[in-house]
Amino acid sequence: MLNSEFWTLWLKYFKKIIGPSIFATLRMVIATVTIGFALGFGLAILLTIYGPDGLNPKKKIYKLLDFLVNTIRSFPILILIVAISPLTRKIVGTTVGEKAAILPLSIAATAFIARMLENSFREVDKQLVEAARSFGATDMQIIFKIIVKESVPSIISIATMSTITYIASTTIAGAVGGGGLGAVALNYGYQSFNNSILYTSVFILFIMVIITQAIGSWLYKKFL
């Protein structure tokens, strides 16, 4: 079954279809996690400051941000991509391709990461925060010199989990024209009954997850 003709054909598919889709998937994941982390980090800080047990509780602002995060997180990623497609078309100019997929994925990642970071920041020892406050530290000094510093291992774990989550999400985006390995596995593999493309795509995604987890675990141990 796995004769030279099979490998010749497999190599042809890999060069023309699978190879470019690997880079498309990597671009989507890196852009999504980078944007999601940058915006989610800012949102998590606001939630931590204005939360009920925060440094400067403001009920109305917290409820508004909390509602926003919960609303976005309530959408399954596939539904979110479809639901905001008019906005995607207005901003990106199209609803097809990796650039169009990055916008909804980044919005979803922002809410996901913000909530995870907020929970992590809440777990920092309150006595450390009170001690810093008693020395006259400002809210921003407490956030960056105490809370964020104490949360570094947890932040690394969240970054690892987010990257793995959005590797999977890019494949879902592929079902609605997002491109990448998900689109290749579905269009050229599953729907065309080409098992070599289907299982090669799945295997590459598996390798991506393994490598991400290994790097994340190494960094976690280093900063623990």
PDB file of N, CA and C in Angstrom, residues 14-15 41 45 55 62 66 87 93 109 198 210 218:
ATOM      1  N   PHE A  14       2.136  17.326  -0.133  1.00  0.00           N
ATOM      2  CA  PHE A  14       2.757  18.043   0.986  1.00  0.00           C
ATOM      3  C   PHE A  14       3.333  19.381   0.510  1.00  0.00           C
ATOM      4  N   LYS A  15       4.029  19.351  -0.621  1.00  0.00           N
ATOM      5  CA  LYS A  15       4.658  20.584  -1.128  1.00  0.00           C
ATOM      6  C   LYS A  15       3.625  21.618  -1.551  1.00  0.00           C
ATOM      7  N   PHE A  41      -4.638  40.878  28.595  1.00  0.00           N
ATOM      8  CA  PHE A  41      -3.845  41.300  29.747  1.00  0.00           C
ATOM      9  C   PHE A  41      -4.365  42.645  30.276  1.00  0.00           C
ATOM     10  N   ILE A  45      -6.279  43.297  33.938  1.00  0.00           N
ATOM     11  CA  ILE A  45      -5.831  44.295  34.921  1.00  0.00           C
ATOM     12  C   ILE A  45      -7.002  45.180  35.349  1.00  0.00           C
ATOM     13  N   LEU A  55      -8.373  46.435  43.879  1.00  0.00           N
ATOM     14  CA  LEU A  55      -7.614  47.524  44.501  1.00  0.00           C
ATOM     15  C   LEU A  55      -8.431  48.808  44.579  1.00  0.00           C
ATOM     16  N   TYR A  62     -16.876  47.247  36.577  1.00  0.00           N
ATOM     17  CA  TYR A  62     -16.584  45.807  36.641  1.00  0.00           C
ATOM     18  C   TYR A  62     -17.710  44.996  35.999  1.00  0.00           C
ATOM     19  N   ASP A  66     -17.241  42.585  32.962  1.00  0.00           N
ATOM     20  CA  ASP A  66     -17.572  41.186  33.237  1.00  0.00           C
ATOM     21  C   ASP A  66     -18.625  40.673  32.250  1.00  0.00           C
ATOM     22  N   LEU A  87     -18.935  42.421  10.526  1.00  0.00           N
ATOM     23  CA  LEU A  87     -17.878  43.274  11.094  1.00  0.00           C
ATOM     24  C   LEU A  87     -16.526  42.909  10.494  1.00  0.00           C
ATOM     25  N   GLY A  93     -12.193  43.366   4.969  1.00  0.00           N
ATOM     26  CA  GLY A  93     -12.525  43.445   3.551  1.00  0.00           C
ATOM     27  C   GLY A  93     -12.982  42.118   2.973  1.00  0.00           C
ATOM     28  N   ALA A 109     -10.107  35.009  21.878  1.00  0.00           N
ATOM     29  CA  ALA A 109      -8.914  34.801  22.711  1.00  0.00           C
ATOM     30  C   ALA A 109      -8.783  35.888  23.773  1.00  0.00           C
ATOM     31  N   LEU A 198      -5.635  13.869   5.081  1.00  0.00           N
ATOM     32  CA  LEU A 198      -6.378  14.013   6.340  1.00  0.00           C
ATOM     33  C   LEU A 198      -5.504  13.660   7.542  1.00  0.00           C
ATOM     34  N   ILE A 210       2.145  19.053  20.907  1.00  0.00           N
ATOM     35  CA  ILE A 210       3.196  18.448  21.738  1.00  0.00           C
ATOM     36  C   ILE A 210       4.351  19.422  21.962  1.00  0.00           C
ATOM     37  N   TRP A 218       8.555  23.538  30.047  1.00  0.00           N
ATOM     38  CA  TRP A 218       9.948  23.927  30.332  1.00  0.00           C
ATOM     39  C   TRP A 218      10.016  25.334  30.920  1.00  0.00           C
TER      40      TRP A 218
END
